[in-house]
CSV table of C-alpha atoms in Angstrom, one decimal:
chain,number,residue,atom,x,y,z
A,232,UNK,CA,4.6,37.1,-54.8
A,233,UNK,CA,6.7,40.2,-55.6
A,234,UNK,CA,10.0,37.9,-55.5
A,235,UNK,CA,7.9,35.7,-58.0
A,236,UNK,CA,7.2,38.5,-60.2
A,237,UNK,CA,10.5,39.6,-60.2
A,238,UNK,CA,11.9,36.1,-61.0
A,239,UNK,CA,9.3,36.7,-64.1
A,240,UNK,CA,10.6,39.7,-65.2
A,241,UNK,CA,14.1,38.1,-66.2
A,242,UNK,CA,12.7,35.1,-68.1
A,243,UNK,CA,11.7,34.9,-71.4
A,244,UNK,CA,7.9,34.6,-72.7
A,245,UNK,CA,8.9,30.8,-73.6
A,246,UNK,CA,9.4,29.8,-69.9
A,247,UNK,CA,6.6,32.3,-68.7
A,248,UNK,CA,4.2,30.2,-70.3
A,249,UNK,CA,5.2,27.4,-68.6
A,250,UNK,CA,5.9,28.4,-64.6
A,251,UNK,CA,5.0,31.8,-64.7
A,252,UNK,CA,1.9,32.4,-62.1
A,253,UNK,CA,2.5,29.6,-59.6
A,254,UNK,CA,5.3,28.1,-58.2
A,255,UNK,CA,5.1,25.6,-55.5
A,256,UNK,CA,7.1,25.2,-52.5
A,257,UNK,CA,8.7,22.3,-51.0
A,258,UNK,CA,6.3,19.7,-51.0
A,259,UNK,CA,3.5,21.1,-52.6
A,260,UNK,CA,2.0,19.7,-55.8
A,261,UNK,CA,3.9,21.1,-59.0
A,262,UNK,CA,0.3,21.3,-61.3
A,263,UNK,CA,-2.1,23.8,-60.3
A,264,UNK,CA,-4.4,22.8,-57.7
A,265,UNK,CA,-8.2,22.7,-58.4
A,266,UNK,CA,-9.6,24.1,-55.2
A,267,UNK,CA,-13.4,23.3,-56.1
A,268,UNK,CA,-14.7,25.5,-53.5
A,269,UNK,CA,-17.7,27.8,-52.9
A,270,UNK,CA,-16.3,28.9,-49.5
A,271,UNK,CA,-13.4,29.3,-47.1
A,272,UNK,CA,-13.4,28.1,-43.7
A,273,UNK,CA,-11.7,30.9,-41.0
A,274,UNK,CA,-11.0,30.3,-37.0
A,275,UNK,CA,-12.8,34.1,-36.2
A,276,UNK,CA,-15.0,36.5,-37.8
A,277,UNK,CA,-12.5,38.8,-36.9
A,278,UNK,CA,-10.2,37.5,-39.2
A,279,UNK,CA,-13.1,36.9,-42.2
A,280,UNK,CA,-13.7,41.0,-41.3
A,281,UNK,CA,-10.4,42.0,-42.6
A,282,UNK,CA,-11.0,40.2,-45.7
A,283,UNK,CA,-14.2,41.8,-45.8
A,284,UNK,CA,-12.4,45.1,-45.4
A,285,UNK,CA,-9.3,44.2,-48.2
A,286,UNK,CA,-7.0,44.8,-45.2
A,287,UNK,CA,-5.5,41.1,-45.4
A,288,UNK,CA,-5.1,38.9,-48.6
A,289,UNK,CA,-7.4,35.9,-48.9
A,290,UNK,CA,-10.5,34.2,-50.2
A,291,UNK,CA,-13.7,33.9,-48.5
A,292,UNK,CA,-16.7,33.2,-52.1
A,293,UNK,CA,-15.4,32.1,-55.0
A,294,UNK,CA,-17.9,33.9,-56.7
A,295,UNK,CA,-15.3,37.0,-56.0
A,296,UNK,CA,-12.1,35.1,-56.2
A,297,UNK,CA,-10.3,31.3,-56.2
A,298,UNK,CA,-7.0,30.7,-55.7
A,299,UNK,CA,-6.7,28.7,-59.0
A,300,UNK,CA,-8.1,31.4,-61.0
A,301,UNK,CA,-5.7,33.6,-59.3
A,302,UNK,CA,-2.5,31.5,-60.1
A,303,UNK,CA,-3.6,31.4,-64.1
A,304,UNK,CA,-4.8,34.8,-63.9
A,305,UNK,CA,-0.8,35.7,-62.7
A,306,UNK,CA,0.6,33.2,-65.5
A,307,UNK,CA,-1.3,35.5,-68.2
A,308,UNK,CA,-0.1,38.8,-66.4
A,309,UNK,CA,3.1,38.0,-66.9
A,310,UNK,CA,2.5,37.3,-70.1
A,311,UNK,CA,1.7,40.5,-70.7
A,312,UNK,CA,3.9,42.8,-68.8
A,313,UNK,CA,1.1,43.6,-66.5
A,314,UNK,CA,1.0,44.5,-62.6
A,315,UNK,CA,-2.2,42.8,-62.3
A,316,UNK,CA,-5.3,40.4,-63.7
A,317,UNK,CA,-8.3,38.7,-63.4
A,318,UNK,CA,-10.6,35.6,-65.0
A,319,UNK,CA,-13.7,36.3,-65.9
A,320,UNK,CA,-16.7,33.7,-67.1
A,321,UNK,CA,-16.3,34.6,-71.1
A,322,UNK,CA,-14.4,37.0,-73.0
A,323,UNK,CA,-17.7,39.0,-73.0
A,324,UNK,CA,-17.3,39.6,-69.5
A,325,UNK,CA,-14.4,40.9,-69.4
A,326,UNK,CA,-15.1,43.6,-72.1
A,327,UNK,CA,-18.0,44.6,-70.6
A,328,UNK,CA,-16.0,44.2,-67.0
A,329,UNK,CA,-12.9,46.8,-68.7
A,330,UNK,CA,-15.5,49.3,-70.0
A,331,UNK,CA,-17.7,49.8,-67.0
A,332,UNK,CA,-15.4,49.6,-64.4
A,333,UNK,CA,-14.7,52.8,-65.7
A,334,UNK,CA,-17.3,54.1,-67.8
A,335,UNK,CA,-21.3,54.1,-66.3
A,336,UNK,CA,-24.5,56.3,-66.9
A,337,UNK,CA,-23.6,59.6,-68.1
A,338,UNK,CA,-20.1,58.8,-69.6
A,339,UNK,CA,-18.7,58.2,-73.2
A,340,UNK,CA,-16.6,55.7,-74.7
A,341,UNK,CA,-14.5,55.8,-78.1
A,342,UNK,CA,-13.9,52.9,-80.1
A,343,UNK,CA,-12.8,51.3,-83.1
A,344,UNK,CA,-15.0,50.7,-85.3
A,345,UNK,CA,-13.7,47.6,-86.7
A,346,UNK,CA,-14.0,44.9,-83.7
A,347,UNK,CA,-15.7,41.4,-83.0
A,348,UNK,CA,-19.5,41.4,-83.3
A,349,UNK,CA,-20.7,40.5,-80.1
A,350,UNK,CA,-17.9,43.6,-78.4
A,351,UNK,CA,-19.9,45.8,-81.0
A,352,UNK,CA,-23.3,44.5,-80.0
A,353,UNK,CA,-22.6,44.7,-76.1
A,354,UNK,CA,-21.5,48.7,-76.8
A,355,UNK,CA,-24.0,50.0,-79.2
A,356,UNK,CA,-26.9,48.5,-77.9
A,357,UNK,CA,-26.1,46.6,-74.7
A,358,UNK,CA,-24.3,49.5,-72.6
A,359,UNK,CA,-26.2,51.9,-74.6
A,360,UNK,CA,-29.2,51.1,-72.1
A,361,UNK,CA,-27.5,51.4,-69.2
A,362,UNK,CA,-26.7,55.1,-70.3
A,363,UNK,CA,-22.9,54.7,-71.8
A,364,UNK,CA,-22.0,56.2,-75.1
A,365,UNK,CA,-20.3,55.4,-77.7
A,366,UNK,CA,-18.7,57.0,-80.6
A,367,UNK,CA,-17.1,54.5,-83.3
A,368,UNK,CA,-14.2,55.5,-85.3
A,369,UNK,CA,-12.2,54.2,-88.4
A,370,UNK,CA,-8.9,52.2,-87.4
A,371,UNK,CA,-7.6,53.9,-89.9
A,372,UNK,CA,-9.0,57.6,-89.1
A,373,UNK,CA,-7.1,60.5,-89.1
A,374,UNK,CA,-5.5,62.0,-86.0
A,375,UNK,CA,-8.1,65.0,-86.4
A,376,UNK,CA,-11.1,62.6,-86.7
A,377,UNK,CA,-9.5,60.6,-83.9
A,378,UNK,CA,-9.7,63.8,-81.4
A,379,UNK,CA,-13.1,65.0,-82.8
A,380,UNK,CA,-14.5,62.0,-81.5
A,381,UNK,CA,-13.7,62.7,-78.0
A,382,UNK,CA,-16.2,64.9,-75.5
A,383,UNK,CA,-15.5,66.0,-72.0
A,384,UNK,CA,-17.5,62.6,-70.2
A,385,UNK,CA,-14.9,60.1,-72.5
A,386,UNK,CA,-13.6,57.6,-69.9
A,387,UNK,CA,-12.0,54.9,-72.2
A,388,UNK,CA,-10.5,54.5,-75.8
A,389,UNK,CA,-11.3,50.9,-76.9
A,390,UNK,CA,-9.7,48.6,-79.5
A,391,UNK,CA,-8.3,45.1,-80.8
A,392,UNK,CA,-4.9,44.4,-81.9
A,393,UNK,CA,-6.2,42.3,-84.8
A,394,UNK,CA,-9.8,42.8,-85.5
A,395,UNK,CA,-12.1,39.8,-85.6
A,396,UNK,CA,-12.9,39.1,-88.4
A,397,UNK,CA,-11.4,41.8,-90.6
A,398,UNK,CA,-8.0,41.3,-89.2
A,399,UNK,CA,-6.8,45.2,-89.1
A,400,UNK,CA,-4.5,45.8,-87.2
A,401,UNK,CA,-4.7,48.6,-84.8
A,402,UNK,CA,-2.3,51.8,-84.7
A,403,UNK,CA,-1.3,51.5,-81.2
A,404,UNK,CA,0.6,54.8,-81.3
A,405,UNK,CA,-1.9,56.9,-82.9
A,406,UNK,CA,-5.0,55.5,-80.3
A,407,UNK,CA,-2.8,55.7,-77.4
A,408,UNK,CA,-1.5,59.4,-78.5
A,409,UNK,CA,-5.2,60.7,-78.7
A,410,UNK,CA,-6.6,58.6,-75.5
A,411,UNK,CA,-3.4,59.9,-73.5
A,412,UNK,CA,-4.1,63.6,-74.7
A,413,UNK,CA,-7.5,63.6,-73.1
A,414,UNK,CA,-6.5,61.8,-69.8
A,415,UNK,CA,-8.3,58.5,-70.1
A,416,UNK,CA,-6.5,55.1,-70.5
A,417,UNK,CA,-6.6,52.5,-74.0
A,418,UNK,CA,-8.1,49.3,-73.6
A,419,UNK,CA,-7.6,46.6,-76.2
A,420,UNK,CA,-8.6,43.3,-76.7
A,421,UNK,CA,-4.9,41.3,-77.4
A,422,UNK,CA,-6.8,38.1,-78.1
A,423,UNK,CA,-6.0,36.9,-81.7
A,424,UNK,CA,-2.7,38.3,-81.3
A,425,UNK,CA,-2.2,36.8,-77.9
A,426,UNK,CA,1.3,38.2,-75.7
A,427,UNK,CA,3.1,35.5,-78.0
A,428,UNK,CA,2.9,38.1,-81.1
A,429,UNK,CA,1.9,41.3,-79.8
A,430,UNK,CA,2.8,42.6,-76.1
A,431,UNK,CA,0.2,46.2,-76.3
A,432,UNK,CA,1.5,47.5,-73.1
A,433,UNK,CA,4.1,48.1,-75.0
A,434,UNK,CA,3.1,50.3,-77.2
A,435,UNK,CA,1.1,52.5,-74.8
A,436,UNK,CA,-2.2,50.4,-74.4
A,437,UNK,CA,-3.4,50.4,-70.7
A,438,UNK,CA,-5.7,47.7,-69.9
A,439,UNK,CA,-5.7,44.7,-72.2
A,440,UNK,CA,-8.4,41.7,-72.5
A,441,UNK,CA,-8.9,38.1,-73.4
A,442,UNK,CA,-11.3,36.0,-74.7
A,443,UNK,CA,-9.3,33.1,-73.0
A,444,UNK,CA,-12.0,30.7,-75.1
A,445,UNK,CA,-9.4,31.2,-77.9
A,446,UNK,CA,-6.2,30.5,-78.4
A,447,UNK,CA,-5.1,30.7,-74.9
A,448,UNK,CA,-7.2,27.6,-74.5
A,449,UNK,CA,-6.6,26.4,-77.7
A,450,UNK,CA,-8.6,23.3,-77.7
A,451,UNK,CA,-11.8,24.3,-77.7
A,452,UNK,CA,-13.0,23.3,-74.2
A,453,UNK,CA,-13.7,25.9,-71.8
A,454,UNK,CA,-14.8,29.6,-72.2
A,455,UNK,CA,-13.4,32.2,-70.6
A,456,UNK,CA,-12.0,36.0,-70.2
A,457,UNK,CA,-9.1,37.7,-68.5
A,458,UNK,CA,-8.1,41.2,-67.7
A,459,UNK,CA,-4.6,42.6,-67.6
A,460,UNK,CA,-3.8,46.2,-65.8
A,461,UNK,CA,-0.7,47.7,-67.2
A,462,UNK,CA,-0.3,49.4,-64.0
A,463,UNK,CA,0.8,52.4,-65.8
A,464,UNK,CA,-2.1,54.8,-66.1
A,465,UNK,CA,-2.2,57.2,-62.8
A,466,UNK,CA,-6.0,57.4,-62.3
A,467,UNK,CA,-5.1,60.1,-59.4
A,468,UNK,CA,-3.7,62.2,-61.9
A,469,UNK,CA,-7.1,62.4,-63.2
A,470,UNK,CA,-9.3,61.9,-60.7
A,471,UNK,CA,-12.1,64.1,-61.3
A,472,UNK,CA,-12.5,61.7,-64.4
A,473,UNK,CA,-12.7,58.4,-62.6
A,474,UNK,CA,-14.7,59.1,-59.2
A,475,UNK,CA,-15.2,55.4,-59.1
A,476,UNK,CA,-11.5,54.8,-58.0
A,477,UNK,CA,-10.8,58.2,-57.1
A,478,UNK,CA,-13.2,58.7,-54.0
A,479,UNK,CA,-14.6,56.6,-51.7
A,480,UNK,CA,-16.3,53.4,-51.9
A,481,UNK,CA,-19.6,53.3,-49.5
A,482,UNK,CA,-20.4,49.9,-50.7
A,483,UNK,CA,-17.0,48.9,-49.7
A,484,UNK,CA,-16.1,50.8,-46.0
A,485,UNK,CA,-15.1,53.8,-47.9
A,486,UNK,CA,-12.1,52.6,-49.8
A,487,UNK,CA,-10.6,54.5,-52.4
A,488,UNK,CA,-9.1,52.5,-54.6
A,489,UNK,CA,-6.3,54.5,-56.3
A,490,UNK,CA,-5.1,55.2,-53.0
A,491,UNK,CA,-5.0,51.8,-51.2
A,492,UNK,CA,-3.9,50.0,-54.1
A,493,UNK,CA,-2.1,52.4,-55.9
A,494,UNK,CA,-2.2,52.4,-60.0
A,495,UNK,CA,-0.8,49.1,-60.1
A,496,UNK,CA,-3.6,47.5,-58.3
A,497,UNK,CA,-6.8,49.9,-58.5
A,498,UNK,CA,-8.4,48.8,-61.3
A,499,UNK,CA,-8.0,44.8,-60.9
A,500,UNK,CA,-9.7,45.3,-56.9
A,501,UNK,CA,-12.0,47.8,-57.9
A,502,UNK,CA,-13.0,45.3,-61.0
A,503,UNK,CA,-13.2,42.2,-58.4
A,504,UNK,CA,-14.5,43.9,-55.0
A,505,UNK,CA,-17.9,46.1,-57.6
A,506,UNK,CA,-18.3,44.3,-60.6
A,507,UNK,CA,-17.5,40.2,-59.6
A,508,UNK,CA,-19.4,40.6,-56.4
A,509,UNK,CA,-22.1,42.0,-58.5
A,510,UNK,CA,-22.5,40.4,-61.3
A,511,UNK,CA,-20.7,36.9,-60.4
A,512,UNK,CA,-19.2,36.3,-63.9
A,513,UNK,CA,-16.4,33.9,-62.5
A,514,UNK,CA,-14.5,31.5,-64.2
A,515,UNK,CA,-14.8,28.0,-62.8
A,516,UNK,CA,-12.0,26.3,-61.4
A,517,UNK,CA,-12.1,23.6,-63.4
A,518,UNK,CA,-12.2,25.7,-66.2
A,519,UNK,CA,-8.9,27.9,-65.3
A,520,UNK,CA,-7.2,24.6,-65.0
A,521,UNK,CA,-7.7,23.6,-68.1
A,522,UNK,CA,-6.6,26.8,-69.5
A,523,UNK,CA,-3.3,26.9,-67.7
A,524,UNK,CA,-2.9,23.6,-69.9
A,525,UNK,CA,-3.9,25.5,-72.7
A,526,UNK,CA,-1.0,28.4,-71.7
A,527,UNK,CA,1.6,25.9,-71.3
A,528,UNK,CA,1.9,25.4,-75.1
A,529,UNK,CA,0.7,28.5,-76.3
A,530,UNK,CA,4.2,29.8,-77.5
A,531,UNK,CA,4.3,26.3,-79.5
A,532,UNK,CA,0.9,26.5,-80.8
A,533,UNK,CA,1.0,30.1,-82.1
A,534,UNK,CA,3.9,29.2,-84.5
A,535,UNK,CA,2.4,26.4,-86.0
A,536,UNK,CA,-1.7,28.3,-86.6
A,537,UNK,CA,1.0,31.3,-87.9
A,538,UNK,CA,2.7,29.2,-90.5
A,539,UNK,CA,-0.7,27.5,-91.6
A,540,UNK,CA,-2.5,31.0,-92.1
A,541,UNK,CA,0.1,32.4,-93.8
A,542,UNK,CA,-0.1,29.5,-96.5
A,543,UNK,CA,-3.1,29.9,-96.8
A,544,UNK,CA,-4.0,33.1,-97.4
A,545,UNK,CA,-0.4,33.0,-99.8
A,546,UNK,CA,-2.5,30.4,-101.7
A,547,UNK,CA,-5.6,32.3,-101.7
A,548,UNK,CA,-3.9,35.7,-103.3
A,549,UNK,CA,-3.3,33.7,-106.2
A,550,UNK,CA,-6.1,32.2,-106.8
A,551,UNK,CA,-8.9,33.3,-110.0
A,552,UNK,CA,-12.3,32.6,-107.8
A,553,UNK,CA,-11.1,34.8,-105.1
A,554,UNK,CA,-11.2,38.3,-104.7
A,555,UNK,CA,-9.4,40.1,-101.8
A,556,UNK,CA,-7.4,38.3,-99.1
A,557,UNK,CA,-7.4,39.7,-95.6
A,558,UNK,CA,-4.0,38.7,-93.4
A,559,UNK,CA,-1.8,41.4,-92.0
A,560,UNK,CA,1.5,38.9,-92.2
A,561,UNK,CA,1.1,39.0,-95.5
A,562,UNK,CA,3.3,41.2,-97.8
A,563,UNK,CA,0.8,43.7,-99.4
A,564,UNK,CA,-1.7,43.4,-97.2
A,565,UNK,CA,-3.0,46.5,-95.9
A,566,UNK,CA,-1.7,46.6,-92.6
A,567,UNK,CA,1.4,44.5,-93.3
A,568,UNK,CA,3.7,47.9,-92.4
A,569,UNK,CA,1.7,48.0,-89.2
A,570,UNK,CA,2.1,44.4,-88.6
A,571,UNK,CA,6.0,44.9,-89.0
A,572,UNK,CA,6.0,47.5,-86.8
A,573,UNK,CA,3.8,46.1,-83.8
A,574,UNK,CA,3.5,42.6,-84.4
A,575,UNK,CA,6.7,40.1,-83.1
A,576,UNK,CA,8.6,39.0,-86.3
A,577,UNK,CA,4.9,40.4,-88.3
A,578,UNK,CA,3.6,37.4,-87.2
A,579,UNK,CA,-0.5,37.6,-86.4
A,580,UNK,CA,-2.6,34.6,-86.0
A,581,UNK,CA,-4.1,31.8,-87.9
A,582,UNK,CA,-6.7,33.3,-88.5
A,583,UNK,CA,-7.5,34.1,-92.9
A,584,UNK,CA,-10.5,36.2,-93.8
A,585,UNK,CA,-11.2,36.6,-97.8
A,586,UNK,CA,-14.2,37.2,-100.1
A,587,UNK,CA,-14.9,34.9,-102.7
A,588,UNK,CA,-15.8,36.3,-106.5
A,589,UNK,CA,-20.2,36.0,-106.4
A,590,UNK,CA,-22.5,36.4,-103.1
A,591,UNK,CA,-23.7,35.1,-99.9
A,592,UNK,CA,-24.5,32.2,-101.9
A,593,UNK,CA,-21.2,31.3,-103.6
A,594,UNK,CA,-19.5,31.6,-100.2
A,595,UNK,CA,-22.2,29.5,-97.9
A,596,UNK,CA,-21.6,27.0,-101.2
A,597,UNK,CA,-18.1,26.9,-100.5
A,598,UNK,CA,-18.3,26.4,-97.2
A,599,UNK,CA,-20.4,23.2,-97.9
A,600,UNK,CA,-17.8,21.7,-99.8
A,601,UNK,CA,-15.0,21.6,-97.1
A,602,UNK,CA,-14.2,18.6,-95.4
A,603,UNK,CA,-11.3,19.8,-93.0
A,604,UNK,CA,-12.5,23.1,-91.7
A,605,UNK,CA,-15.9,22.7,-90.0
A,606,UNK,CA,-18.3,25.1,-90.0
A,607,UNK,CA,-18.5,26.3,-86.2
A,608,UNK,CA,-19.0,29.4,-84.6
A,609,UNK,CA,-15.2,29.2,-83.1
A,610,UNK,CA,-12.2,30.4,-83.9
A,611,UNK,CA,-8.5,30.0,-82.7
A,612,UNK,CA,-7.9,26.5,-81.5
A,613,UNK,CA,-6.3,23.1,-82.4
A,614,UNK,CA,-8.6,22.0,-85.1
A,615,UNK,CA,-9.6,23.7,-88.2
A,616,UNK,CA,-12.9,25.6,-88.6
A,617,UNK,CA,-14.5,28.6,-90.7
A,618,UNK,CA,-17.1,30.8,-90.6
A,619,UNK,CA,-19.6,32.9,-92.7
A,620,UNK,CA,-19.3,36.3,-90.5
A,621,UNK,CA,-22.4,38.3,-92.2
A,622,UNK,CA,-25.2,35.1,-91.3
A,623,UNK,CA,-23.5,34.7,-87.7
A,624,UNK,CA,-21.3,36.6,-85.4
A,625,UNK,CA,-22.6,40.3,-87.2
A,626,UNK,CA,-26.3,38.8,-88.1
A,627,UNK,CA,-27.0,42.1,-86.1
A,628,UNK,CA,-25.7,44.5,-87.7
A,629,UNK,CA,-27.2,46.8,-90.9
A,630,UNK,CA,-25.1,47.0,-93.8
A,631,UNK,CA,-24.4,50.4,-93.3
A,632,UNK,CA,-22.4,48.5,-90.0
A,633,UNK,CA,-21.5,45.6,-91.3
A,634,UNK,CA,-19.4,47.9,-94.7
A,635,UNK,CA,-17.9,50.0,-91.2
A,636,UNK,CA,-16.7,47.0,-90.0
A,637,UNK,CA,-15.2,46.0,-92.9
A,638,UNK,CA,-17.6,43.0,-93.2
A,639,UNK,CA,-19.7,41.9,-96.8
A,640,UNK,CA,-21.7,39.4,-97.5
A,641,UNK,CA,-19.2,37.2,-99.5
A,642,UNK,CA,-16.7,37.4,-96.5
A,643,UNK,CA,-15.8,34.4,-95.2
A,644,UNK,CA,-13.0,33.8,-92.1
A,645,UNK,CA,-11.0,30.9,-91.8
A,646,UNK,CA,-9.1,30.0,-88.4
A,647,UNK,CA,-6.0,27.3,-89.7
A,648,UNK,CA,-5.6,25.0,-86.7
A,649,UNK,CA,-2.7,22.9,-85.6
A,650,UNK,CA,-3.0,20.4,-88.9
A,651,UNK,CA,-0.5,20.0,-91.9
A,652,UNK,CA,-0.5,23.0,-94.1
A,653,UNK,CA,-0.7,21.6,-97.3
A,654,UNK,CA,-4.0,19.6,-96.2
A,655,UNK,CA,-5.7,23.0,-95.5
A,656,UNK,CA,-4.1,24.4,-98.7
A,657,UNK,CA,-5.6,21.2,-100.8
A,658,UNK,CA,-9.1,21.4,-98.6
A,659,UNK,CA,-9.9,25.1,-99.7
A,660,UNK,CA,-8.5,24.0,-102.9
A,661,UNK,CA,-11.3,21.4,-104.4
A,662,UNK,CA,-14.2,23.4,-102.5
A,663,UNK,CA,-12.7,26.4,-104.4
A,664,UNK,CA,-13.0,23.9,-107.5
A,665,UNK,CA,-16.6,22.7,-106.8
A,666,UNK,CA,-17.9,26.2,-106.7
């Protein structure tokens, strides 16, 4: 494994995508193996003991771990630079997995305000009643509002490189600065940007997460989550903060974490050995499978949904019936500087948001009229689709929320799939015209 990751490190992103995460040996087949198993079969219960005990590497449930979510879960660490990752059953899960492997009953959390619905939904309401906190900041706050939001129990900064669906684009430096300052580490969701167009570690982020259901996929068939550890944050150095991988385990032989596994493995084990065995929130196999598929073209993929969004939203700036354009590759937009400075080449996604002149009427009107882009709660694969945020994904949220979010009711997102640009361009076009 380490003479794999090492091959990794000297290859670019291209040909990650590709072999990275498993690399079979003589005789063995060259796709990724299915292993539809529950259970593993051992000669002693000595040796299923020492799996028991994490003193040997192995399966034994794949409701913990399966070797074919491991090999995909390695293709998408190297991807991002990290040291180590797991799958998880939905994108969900593995936002919920990244905060409360670090942050329980008691503790505090600081976040962007401007994130996808459901990550908003889990926090404020969700993990409110299991007795986490959470404070929810501008992305574009000050440094001093930034800081003031912190208090002594704050275990995690939280963010997305691209907010869904207001497409802002976080200020990696500023959000690492302040979550580095007060000793806890910055998790953000990389998902619209993918490791194609934005690498976070990079820029000082800490954990990162997937909703794999997106473009990593890219088709639309299987839903899914991954986390990536930097390996860079020293949870020792700060152990009073994060007891949880700091001190011993007693559900798990009295393990500490940080120690065994050092900072380059703690929070991946921890994450799989408390929270999968618990909760079970496993990707199939079949389902990792088919996202390693997904991975293979990604690179491709990304160019093309990139090119497509930013005709689009070129083609919406100029036209009468539509008021503001939302798409960080595009010059003027709001965060095009910060796109330049953390996105490869300013490229984001494929992804357009924009509000159309009128109300929730005039955009669910539009909407009706379009006969490429379907209307499905999706976003980020091969076909074309659009969405009316305020009635869906943020139903739940007040106004006073949904304006924080940077969300109105005449919002609408569009995610540009793999088609020709021009059809897209004439699509919006003569639903534009009908309206």
């Amino acid at each position: 494994m380490a003479e794999e990751k090492n091959f990794m490190k000297n290859v670019d992103i291209e040909t990650r995508c590709v072999q990275a995460g498993y690399r079979p040996k003589n005789g063995e087949p060259r796709e990724v193996p299915i292993i539809q198993s529950t259970t593993f079969k051992y000669d002693t219960s000595a040796d299923m003991a020492k799996l028991f005990d994490l003193e040997a590497d192995g399966y034994f449930y794949s409701r913990l771990q399966n070797p074919t979510n491991d090999y995909v879960a390695a293709k998408i660490a190297a991807l991002e630079g990290g040291t180590a990752a797991m799958l998880t059953s939905s994108g969900q899960a593995a936002t919920f997995f990244a905060v409360f492997n670090i942050a329980t009953a008691g503790d505090h959390v600081v976040a962007s305000s401007s994130i996808y619905g459901g990550s908003f939904n889990l926090f404020n309401v969700t993990m409110r009643k299991m007795g986490v906190d959470f404070t929810f900041v501008s992305p574009d706050c000050t440094e001093e509002e930034l800081n003031a939001a912190f208090k002594p129990n704050t275990k995690a900064v939280f963010g997305e490189t691209i907010a869904n669906p207001a497409l802002t684009v976080l200020d990696f430096e500023k959000f690492a600065r302040a979550a580095h300052a007060h000793g806890v580490p910055l998790i953000v969701d990389n998902t619209f940007a993918t490791p194609i167009n934005c690498r976070p570690f990079e820029h000082g982020a800490d954990i990162v997460t997937h909703s794999t259901t997106k473009y990593m996929d890219g088709h639309g068939s299987c839903v899914g989550g991954a986390i990536v550890d930097s390996g860079n944050f020293d949870w020792m150095a700060h152990a009073d903060k994060f007891p949880g991988l700091c001190t011993p385990d007693e559900s798990y032989h009295g393990i500490t974490y940080a120690e065994k596994f050092g900072k380059e493995g703690a929070f991946i084990t921890k994450a799989t050995s408390q929270l999968m065995r618990d909760f079970g929130s496993i990707q199939s196999p079949q389902n990792a499978y088919l996202l390693n598929i997904g991975l293979e073209s990604l690179h491709c993929r990304m160019k093309q949904h990139c090119a497509n969004g930013l005709g689009l939203a070129k083609f919406l700036s100029q036209h009468p019936k539509v008021e503001h354009v939302n798409y960080p590759s595009l010059p003027g937009d709001k965060y095009y500087d910060r796109a330049k400075k953390y996105l490869k080449d300013a490229q984001s996604c494929g992804v357009v948001s924009f509000t159309i002149r009128g109300g929730r009427a005039d955009a669910e009107a539009f909407m009706k009229e379009l006969k490429i882009f379907a209307i499905e709660t999706h976003v980020a694969d091969a076909r074309s689709c659009c969405l009316h945020p305020a009635s869906s994904t943020h139903r739940q949220m007040t106004e006073e929320e949904l304006i924080s979010c940077g969300i109105s009711g005449n919002l609408i997102r569009m995610s540009c799939g793999l088609e020709n640009t021009e059809d897209l361009i004439a699509d919006v076009a003569q639903a534009l015209d009908k309206i």
